[in-house]
Amino acid sequence: PLVAQTQELPQVTTERMTVFVEAHIAISEQRDDFHAELGHTHELQARERIRARFQERIQEILTEHEMSQLEYDEITLVISIDEEQRLIFERILEELSSGGDSS
């Protein structure tokens, strides 16, 4: 933990933060679906299949957004530590969540 605190945090460009937020929204939706499906399943093998499908979908989302798991995790760390980056994240999240999305 100390190493993470003393390590230089990478600066995230607005463009990469926007891509991160898009991936974050998609992953959050998948996580909600995952928990709902898991909650209705009590058989161990079925639960394992649901978990595997969830992990595959997360990888697909990251690939679609041209982002590695490492980059996603790094940006997650940055916004959890850096107040300025967190505010940028929250602003973009609000924009994309409130219909700023043209799809």
mmCIF file of N, CA and C in Angstrom:
data_model
loop_
_atom_site.group_PDB
_atom_site.id
_atom_site.type_symbol
_atom_site.label_atom_id
_atom_site.label_comp_id
_atom_site.label_asym_id
_atom_site.label_seq_id
_atom_site.Cartn_x
_atom_site.Cartn_y
_atom_site.Cartn_z
ATOM 1 N N PRO A 1 0.809 -1.218 0.000
ATOM 2 C CA PRO A 1 0.000 0.000 0.000
ATOM 3 C C PRO A 1 0.846 1.275 0.000
ATOM 4 N N LEU A 2 1.950 1.274 0.742
ATOM 5 C CA LEU A 2 2.805 2.455 0.764
ATOM 6 C C LEU A 2 3.415 2.729 -0.593
ATOM 7 N N VAL A 3 3.788 1.679 -1.307
ATOM 8 C CA VAL A 3 4.371 1.852 -2.634
ATOM 9 C C VAL A 3 3.380 2.561 -3.550
ATOM 10 N N ALA A 4 2.131 2.162 -3.482
ATOM 11 C CA ALA A 4 1.107 2.780 -4.326
ATOM 12 C C ALA A 4 0.947 4.262 -3.990
ATOM 13 N N GLN A 5 1.101 4.614 -2.727
ATOM 14 C CA GLN A 5 0.928 6.002 -2.328
ATOM 15 C C GLN A 5 2.103 6.873 -2.744
ATOM 16 N N THR A 6 3.305 6.318 -2.759
ATOM 17 C CA THR A 6 4.480 7.106 -3.097
ATOM 18 C C THR A 6 4.763 7.073 -4.591
ATOM 19 N N GLN A 7 4.179 6.136 -5.293
ATOM 20 C CA GLN A 7 4.377 6.000 -6.729
ATOM 21 C C GLN A 7 3.704 7.162 -7.464
ATOM 22 N N GLU A 8 4.340 7.622 -8.526
ATOM 23 C CA GLU A 8 3.768 8.693 -9.348
ATOM 24 C C GLU A 8 2.507 8.171 -10.037
ATOM 25 N N LEU A 9 1.390 8.866 -9.849
ATOM 26 C CA LEU A 9 0.145 8.451 -10.490
ATOM 27 C C LEU A 9 0.151 8.884 -11.948
ATOM 28 N N PRO A 10 -0.260 7.996 -12.844
ATOM 29 C CA PRO A 10 -0.322 8.397 -14.252
ATOM 30 C C PRO A 10 -1.428 9.429 -14.444
ATOM 31 N N GLN A 11 -1.185 10.388 -15.317
ATOM 32 C CA GLN A 11 -2.221 11.353 -15.660
ATOM 33 C C GLN A 11 -3.070 10.746 -16.773
ATOM 34 N N VAL A 12 -4.350 10.854 -16.631
ATOM 35 C CA VAL A 12 -5.273 10.266 -17.587
ATOM 36 C C VAL A 12 -5.822 11.397 -18.461
ATOM 37 N N THR A 13 -5.667 11.250 -19.770
ATOM 38 C CA THR A 13 -6.202 12.272 -20.679
ATOM 39 C C THR A 13 -7.728 12.227 -20.645
ATOM 40 N N THR A 14 -8.351 13.317 -21.029
ATOM 41 C CA THR A 14 -9.816 13.373 -21.076
ATOM 42 C C THR A 14 -10.348 12.312 -22.032
ATOM 43 N N GLU A 15 -9.638 12.118 -23.135
ATOM 44 C CA GLU A 15 -10.059 11.104 -24.115
ATOM 45 C C GLU A 15 -10.064 9.705 -23.493
ATOM 46 N N ARG A 16 -8.982 9.342 -22.791
ATOM 47 C CA ARG A 16 -8.914 8.006 -22.173
ATOM 48 C C ARG A 16 -9.910 7.897 -21.036
ATOM 49 N N MET A 17 -10.124 8.993 -20.305
ATOM 50 C CA MET A 17 -11.094 8.969 -19.216
ATOM 51 C C MET A 17 -12.492 8.730 -19.778
ATOM 52 N N THR A 18 -12.796 9.335 -20.921
ATOM 53 C CA THR A 18 -14.107 9.138 -21.553
ATOM 54 C C THR A 18 -14.277 7.674 -21.958
ATOM 55 N N VAL A 19 -13.240 7.084 -22.539
ATOM 56 C CA VAL A 19 -13.289 5.667 -22.918
ATOM 57 C C VAL A 19 -13.465 4.808 -21.666
ATOM 58 N N PHE A 20 -12.721 5.166 -20.595
ATOM 59 C CA PHE A 20 -12.835 4.438 -19.333
ATOM 60 C C PHE A 20 -14.269 4.499 -18.805
ATOM 61 N N VAL A 21 -14.866 5.689 -18.829
ATOM 62 C CA VAL A 21 -16.225 5.851 -18.312
ATOM 63 C C VAL A 21 -17.210 5.022 -19.139
ATOM 64 N N GLU A 22 -17.041 5.016 -20.459
ATOM 65 C CA GLU A 22 -17.917 4.198 -21.307
ATOM 66 C C GLU A 22 -17.792 2.721 -20.927
ATOM 67 N N ALA A 23 -16.559 2.265 -20.743
ATOM 68 C CA ALA A 23 -16.334 0.868 -20.337
ATOM 69 C C ALA A 23 -16.907 0.630 -18.942
ATOM 70 N N HIS A 24 -16.698 1.582 -18.046
ATOM 71 C CA HIS A 24 -17.194 1.473 -16.663
ATOM 72 C C HIS A 24 -18.721 1.317 -16.635
ATOM 73 N N ILE A 25 -19.411 2.101 -17.446
ATOM 74 C CA ILE A 25 -20.879 2.021 -17.511
ATOM 75 C C ILE A 25 -21.302 0.636 -18.009
ATOM 76 N N ALA A 26 -20.665 0.167 -19.074
ATOM 77 C CA ALA A 26 -21.005 -1.153 -19.638
ATOM 78 C C ALA A 26 -20.708 -2.269 -18.636
ATOM 79 N N ILE A 27 -19.575 -2.165 -17.941
ATOM 80 C CA ILE A 27 -19.207 -3.183 -16.949
ATOM 81 C C ILE A 27 -20.187 -3.148 -15.777
ATOM 82 N N SER A 28 -20.582 -1.968 -15.352
ATOM 83 C CA SER A 28 -21.544 -1.850 -14.248
ATOM 84 C C SER A 28 -22.875 -2.505 -14.603
ATOM 85 N N GLU A 29 -23.320 -2.299 -15.840
ATOM 86 C CA GLU A 29 -24.565 -2.930 -16.286
ATOM 87 C C GLU A 29 -24.426 -4.452 -16.273
ATOM 88 N N GLN A 30 -23.283 -4.942 -16.755
ATOM 89 C CA GLN A 30 -23.043 -6.385 -16.749
ATOM 90 C C GLN A 30 -22.997 -6.915 -15.320
ATOM 91 N N ARG A 31 -22.380 -6.160 -14.423
ATOM 92 C CA ARG A 31 -22.271 -6.580 -13.018
ATOM 93 C C ARG A 31 -23.660 -6.679 -12.397
ATOM 94 N N ASP A 32 -24.535 -5.707 -12.692
ATOM 95 C CA ASP A 32 -25.902 -5.756 -12.169
ATOM 96 C C ASP A 32 -26.626 -7.005 -12.674
ATOM 97 N N ASP A 33 -26.501 -7.273 -13.981
ATOM 98 C CA ASP A 33 -27.122 -8.464 -14.565
ATOM 99 C C ASP A 33 -26.549 -9.726 -13.937
ATOM 100 N N PHE A 34 -25.219 -9.736 -13.752
ATOM 101 C CA PHE A 34 -24.530 -10.881 -13.167
ATOM 102 C C PHE A 34 -25.075 -11.179 -11.770
ATOM 103 N N HIS A 35 -25.162 -10.151 -10.934
ATOM 104 C CA HIS A 35 -25.640 -10.353 -9.561
ATOM 105 C C HIS A 35 -27.104 -10.804 -9.540
ATOM 106 N N ALA A 36 -27.909 -10.261 -10.426
ATOM 107 C CA ALA A 36 -29.315 -10.676 -10.497
ATOM 108 C C ALA A 36 -29.418 -12.142 -10.894
ATOM 109 N N GLU A 37 -28.657 -12.520 -11.926
ATOM 110 C CA GLU A 37 -28.695 -13.905 -12.398
ATOM 111 C C GLU A 37 -28.133 -14.853 -11.342
ATOM 112 N N LEU A 38 -27.052 -14.445 -10.711
ATOM 113 C CA LEU A 38 -26.427 -15.272 -9.680
ATOM 114 C C LEU A 38 -27.366 -15.470 -8.493
ATOM 115 N N GLY A 39 -28.126 -14.426 -8.177
ATOM 116 C CA GLY A 39 -29.051 -14.491 -7.053
ATOM 117 C C GLY A 39 -30.177 -15.493 -7.243
ATOM 118 N N HIS A 40 -30.477 -15.820 -8.497
ATOM 119 C CA HIS A 40 -31.556 -16.752 -8.797
ATOM 120 C C HIS A 40 -31.050 -18.173 -9.011
ATOM 121 N N THR A 41 -29.741 -18.361 -8.902
ATOM 122 C CA THR A 41 -29.148 -19.660 -9.200
ATOM 123 C C THR A 41 -28.447 -20.187 -7.953
ATOM 124 N N HIS A 42 -28.789 -21.411 -7.598
ATOM 125 C CA HIS A 42 -28.191 -21.981 -6.395
ATOM 126 C C HIS A 42 -27.325 -23.195 -6.697
ATOM 127 N N GLU A 43 -27.410 -23.689 -7.905
ATOM 128 C CA GLU A 43 -26.622 -24.856 -8.281
ATOM 129 C C GLU A 43 -25.190 -24.415 -8.589
ATOM 130 N N LEU A 44 -24.217 -25.086 -8.000
ATOM 131 C CA LEU A 44 -22.817 -24.684 -8.069
ATOM 132 C C LEU A 44 -22.290 -24.584 -9.502
ATOM 133 N N GLN A 45 -22.547 -25.590 -10.324
ATOM 134 C CA GLN A 45 -22.041 -25.556 -11.700
ATOM 135 C C GLN A 45 -22.656 -24.416 -12.499
ATOM 136 N N ALA A 46 -23.914 -24.155 -12.302
ATOM 137 C CA ALA A 46 -24.573 -23.052 -13.003
ATOM 138 C C ALA A 46 -23.966 -21.724 -12.563
ATOM 139 N N ARG A 47 -23.668 -21.585 -11.275
ATOM 140 C CA ARG A 47 -23.054 -20.358 -10.769
ATOM 141 C C ARG A 47 -21.672 -20.155 -11.388
ATOM 142 N N GLU A 48 -20.927 -21.244 -11.534
ATOM 143 C CA GLU A 48 -19.593 -21.151 -12.142
ATOM 144 C C GLU A 48 -19.693 -20.727 -13.610
ATOM 145 N N ARG A 49 -20.681 -21.263 -14.324
ATOM 146 C CA ARG A 49 -20.897 -20.868 -15.724
ATOM 147 C C ARG A 49 -21.247 -19.382 -15.816
ATOM 148 N N ILE A 50 -22.085 -18.919 -14.897
ATOM 149 C CA ILE A 50 -22.475 -17.502 -14.876
ATOM 150 C C ILE A 50 -21.244 -16.637 -14.617
ATOM 151 N N ARG A 51 -20.399 -17.041 -13.664
ATOM 152 C CA ARG A 51 -19.172 -16.289 -13.373
ATOM 153 C C ARG A 51 -18.237 -16.254 -14.583
ATOM 154 N N ALA A 52 -18.075 -17.379 -15.232
ATOM 155 C CA ALA A 52 -17.191 -17.452 -16.400
ATOM 156 C C ALA A 52 -17.726 -16.567 -17.522
ATOM 157 N N ARG A 53 -19.030 -16.599 -17.753
ATOM 158 C CA ARG A 53 -19.645 -15.778 -18.790
ATOM 159 C C ARG A 53 -19.469 -14.284 -18.455
ATOM 160 N N PHE A 54 -19.600 -13.935 -17.179
ATOM 161 C CA PHE A 54 -19.407 -12.556 -16.739
ATOM 162 C C PHE A 54 -17.971 -12.104 -17.017
ATOM 163 N N GLN A 55 -16.987 -12.933 -16.664
ATOM 164 C CA GLN A 55 -15.585 -12.581 -16.902
ATOM 165 C C GLN A 55 -15.305 -12.431 -18.402
ATOM 166 N N GLU A 56 -15.870 -13.310 -19.212
ATOM 167 C CA GLU A 56 -15.704 -13.206 -20.667
ATOM 168 C C GLU A 56 -16.292 -11.900 -21.176
ATOM 169 N N ARG A 57 -17.452 -11.538 -20.675
ATOM 170 C CA ARG A 57 -18.118 -10.307 -21.117
ATOM 171 C C ARG A 57 -17.302 -9.073 -20.721
ATOM 172 N N ILE A 58 -16.705 -9.093 -19.532
ATOM 173 C CA ILE A 58 -15.862 -7.974 -19.093
ATOM 174 C C ILE A 58 -14.696 -7.823 -20.074
ATOM 175 N N GLN A 59 -14.068 -8.933 -20.437
ATOM 176 C CA GLN A 59 -12.952 -8.882 -21.387
ATOM 177 C C GLN A 59 -13.414 -8.357 -22.743
ATOM 178 N N GLU A 60 -14.606 -8.773 -23.176
ATOM 179 C CA GLU A 60 -15.147 -8.273 -24.447
ATOM 180 C C GLU A 60 -15.350 -6.760 -24.395
ATOM 181 N N ILE A 61 -15.897 -6.274 -23.292
ATOM 182 C CA ILE A 61 -16.128 -4.830 -23.127
ATOM 183 C C ILE A 61 -14.806 -4.084 -23.190
ATOM 184 N N LEU A 62 -13.800 -4.576 -22.470
ATOM 185 C CA LEU A 62 -12.496 -3.913 -22.474
ATOM 186 C C LEU A 62 -11.895 -3.929 -23.877
ATOM 187 N N THR A 63 -12.018 -5.046 -24.576
ATOM 188 C CA THR A 63 -11.504 -5.140 -25.941
ATOM 189 C C THR A 63 -12.230 -4.162 -26.861
ATOM 190 N N GLU A 64 -13.550 -4.093 -26.725
ATOM 191 C CA GLU A 64 -14.336 -3.158 -27.537
ATOM 192 C C GLU A 64 -13.879 -1.711 -27.317
ATOM 193 N N HIS A 65 -13.429 -1.407 -26.117
ATOM 194 C CA HIS A 65 -12.998 -0.049 -25.779
ATOM 195 C C HIS A 65 -11.477 0.118 -25.907
ATOM 196 N N GLU A 66 -10.823 -0.906 -26.502
ATOM 197 C CA GLU A 66 -9.369 -0.885 -26.705
ATOM 198 C C GLU A 66 -8.635 -0.529 -25.416
ATOM 199 N N MET A 67 -8.989 -1.241 -24.361
ATOM 200 C CA MET A 67 -8.424 -0.996 -23.046
ATOM 201 C C MET A 67 -8.037 -2.331 -22.417
ATOM 202 N N SER A 68 -6.862 -2.379 -21.821
ATOM 203 C CA SER A 68 -6.445 -3.598 -21.134
ATOM 204 C C SER A 68 -7.006 -3.599 -19.717
ATOM 205 N N GLN A 69 -7.026 -4.784 -19.112
ATOM 206 C CA GLN A 69 -7.460 -4.878 -17.713
ATOM 207 C C GLN A 69 -6.532 -4.032 -16.845
ATOM 208 N N LEU A 70 -5.243 -4.042 -17.154
ATOM 209 C CA LEU A 70 -4.271 -3.262 -16.387
ATOM 210 C C LEU A 70 -4.586 -1.763 -16.464
ATOM 211 N N GLU A 71 -4.846 -1.254 -17.679
ATOM 212 C CA GLU A 71 -5.163 0.172 -17.814
ATOM 213 C C GLU A 71 -6.453 0.501 -17.070
ATOM 214 N N TYR A 72 -7.458 -0.354 -17.177
ATOM 215 C CA TYR A 72 -8.718 -0.135 -16.470
ATOM 216 C C TYR A 72 -8.472 -0.059 -14.961
ATOM 217 N N ASP A 73 -7.676 -1.005 -14.458
ATOM 218 C CA ASP A 73 -7.371 -1.026 -13.020
ATOM 219 C C ASP A 73 -6.564 0.200 -12.595
ATOM 220 N N GLU A 74 -5.626 0.631 -13.436
ATOM 221 C CA GLU A 74 -4.819 1.813 -13.116
ATOM 222 C C GLU A 74 -5.685 3.060 -13.033
ATOM 223 N N ILE A 75 -6.591 3.224 -13.990
ATOM 224 C CA ILE A 75 -7.458 4.405 -13.964
ATOM 225 C C ILE A 75 -8.392 4.340 -12.762
ATOM 226 N N THR A 76 -8.869 3.153 -12.434
ATOM 227 C CA THR A 76 -9.697 2.986 -11.235
ATOM 228 C C THR A 76 -8.920 3.446 -10.001
ATOM 229 N N LEU A 77 -7.649 3.059 -9.928
ATOM 230 C CA LEU A 77 -6.796 3.482 -8.810
ATOM 231 C C LEU A 77 -6.616 4.998 -8.805
ATOM 232 N N VAL A 78 -6.337 5.560 -9.968
ATOM 233 C CA VAL A 78 -6.124 7.009 -10.069
ATOM 234 C C VAL A 78 -7.348 7.765 -9.566
ATOM 235 N N ILE A 79 -8.541 7.376 -10.011
ATOM 236 C CA ILE A 79 -9.731 8.127 -9.588
ATOM 237 C C ILE A 79 -10.079 7.872 -8.127
ATOM 238 N N SER A 80 -9.555 6.802 -7.556
ATOM 239 C CA SER A 80 -9.814 6.556 -6.130
ATOM 240 C C SER A 80 -8.861 7.372 -5.248
ATOM 241 N N ILE A 81 -7.740 7.813 -5.808
ATOM 242 C CA ILE A 81 -6.722 8.529 -5.027
ATOM 243 C C ILE A 81 -6.675 10.013 -5.363
ATOM 244 N N ASP A 82 -6.823 10.352 -6.631
ATOM 245 C CA ASP A 82 -6.632 11.723 -7.113
ATOM 246 C C ASP A 82 -7.982 12.443 -7.223
ATOM 247 N N GLU A 83 -8.186 13.422 -6.347
ATOM 248 C CA GLU A 83 -9.457 14.148 -6.298
ATOM 249 C C GLU A 83 -9.787 14.812 -7.630
ATOM 250 N N GLU A 84 -8.810 15.436 -8.261
ATOM 251 C CA GLU A 84 -9.033 16.129 -9.532
ATOM 252 C C GLU A 84 -9.491 15.143 -10.609
ATOM 253 N N GLN A 85 -8.820 13.987 -10.688
ATOM 254 C CA GLN A 85 -9.197 12.970 -11.677
ATOM 255 C C GLN A 85 -10.581 12.403 -11.362
ATOM 256 N N ARG A 86 -10.899 12.267 -10.075
ATOM 257 C CA ARG A 86 -12.213 11.750 -9.693
ATOM 258 C C ARG A 86 -13.316 12.716 -10.139
ATOM 259 N N LEU A 87 -13.067 14.006 -9.996
ATOM 260 C CA LEU A 87 -14.056 14.999 -10.428
ATOM 261 C C LEU A 87 -14.266 14.940 -11.940
ATOM 262 N N ILE A 88 -13.185 14.753 -12.688
ATOM 263 C CA ILE A 88 -13.294 14.609 -14.146
ATOM 264 C C ILE A 88 -14.108 13.357 -14.475
ATOM 265 N N PHE A 89 -13.794 12.253 -13.794
ATOM 266 C CA PHE A 89 -14.535 11.005 -13.979
ATOM 267 C C PHE A 89 -16.027 11.222 -13.716
ATOM 268 N N GLU A 90 -16.349 11.865 -12.587
ATOM 269 C CA GLU A 90 -17.750 12.066 -12.217
ATOM 270 C C GLU A 90 -18.475 12.970 -13.219
ATOM 271 N N ARG A 91 -17.788 13.997 -13.730
ATOM 272 C CA ARG A 91 -18.394 14.898 -14.707
ATOM 273 C C ARG A 91 -18.715 14.137 -16.003
ATOM 274 N N ILE A 92 -17.748 13.346 -16.478
ATOM 275 C CA ILE A 92 -17.966 12.574 -17.714
ATOM 276 C C ILE A 92 -19.053 11.520 -17.494
ATOM 277 N N LEU A 93 -19.035 10.871 -16.330
ATOM 278 C CA LEU A 93 -20.050 9.870 -16.012
ATOM 279 C C LEU A 93 -21.433 10.509 -16.040
ATOM 280 N N GLU A 94 -21.560 11.685 -15.443
ATOM 281 C CA GLU A 94 -22.846 12.390 -15.431
ATOM 282 C C GLU A 94 -23.279 12.737 -16.857
ATOM 283 N N GLU A 95 -22.351 13.229 -17.665
ATOM 284 C CA GLU A 95 -22.670 13.588 -19.053
ATOM 285 C C GLU A 95 -23.166 12.370 -19.828
ATOM 286 N N LEU A 96 -22.449 11.263 -19.708
ATOM 287 C CA LEU A 96 -22.811 10.060 -20.477
ATOM 288 C C LEU A 96 -24.055 9.376 -19.924
ATOM 289 N N SER A 97 -24.275 9.488 -18.627
ATOM 290 C CA SER A 97 -25.437 8.838 -18.005
ATOM 291 C C SER A 97 -26.718 9.626 -18.223
ATOM 292 N N SER A 98 -26.605 10.944 -18.428
ATOM 293 C CA SER A 98 -27.800 11.782 -18.508
ATOM 294 C C SER A 98 -28.258 12.012 -19.940
ATOM 295 N N GLY A 99 -27.888 11.110 -20.830
ATOM 296 C CA GLY A 99 -28.368 11.217 -22.191
ATOM 297 C C GLY A 99 -27.454 12.004 -23.102
ATOM 298 N N GLY A 100 -26.258 12.321 -22.648
ATOM 299 C CA GLY A 100 -25.280 12.941 -23.515
ATOM 300 C C GLY A 100 -24.826 11.950 -24.565
ATOM 301 N N ASP A 101 -25.224 10.717 -24.388
ATOM 302 C CA ASP A 101 -24.887 9.638 -25.318
ATOM 303 C C ASP A 101 -25.837 9.703 -26.504
ATOM 304 N N SER A 102 -25.319 9.648 -27.698
ATOM 305 C CA SER A 102 -26.151 9.802 -28.887
ATOM 306 C C SER A 102 -26.633 8.482 -29.468
ATOM 307 N N SER A 103 -26.626 7.425 -28.705
ATOM 308 C CA SER A 103 -27.076 6.140 -29.248
ATOM 309 C C SER A 103 -28.543 5.896 -29.088
#
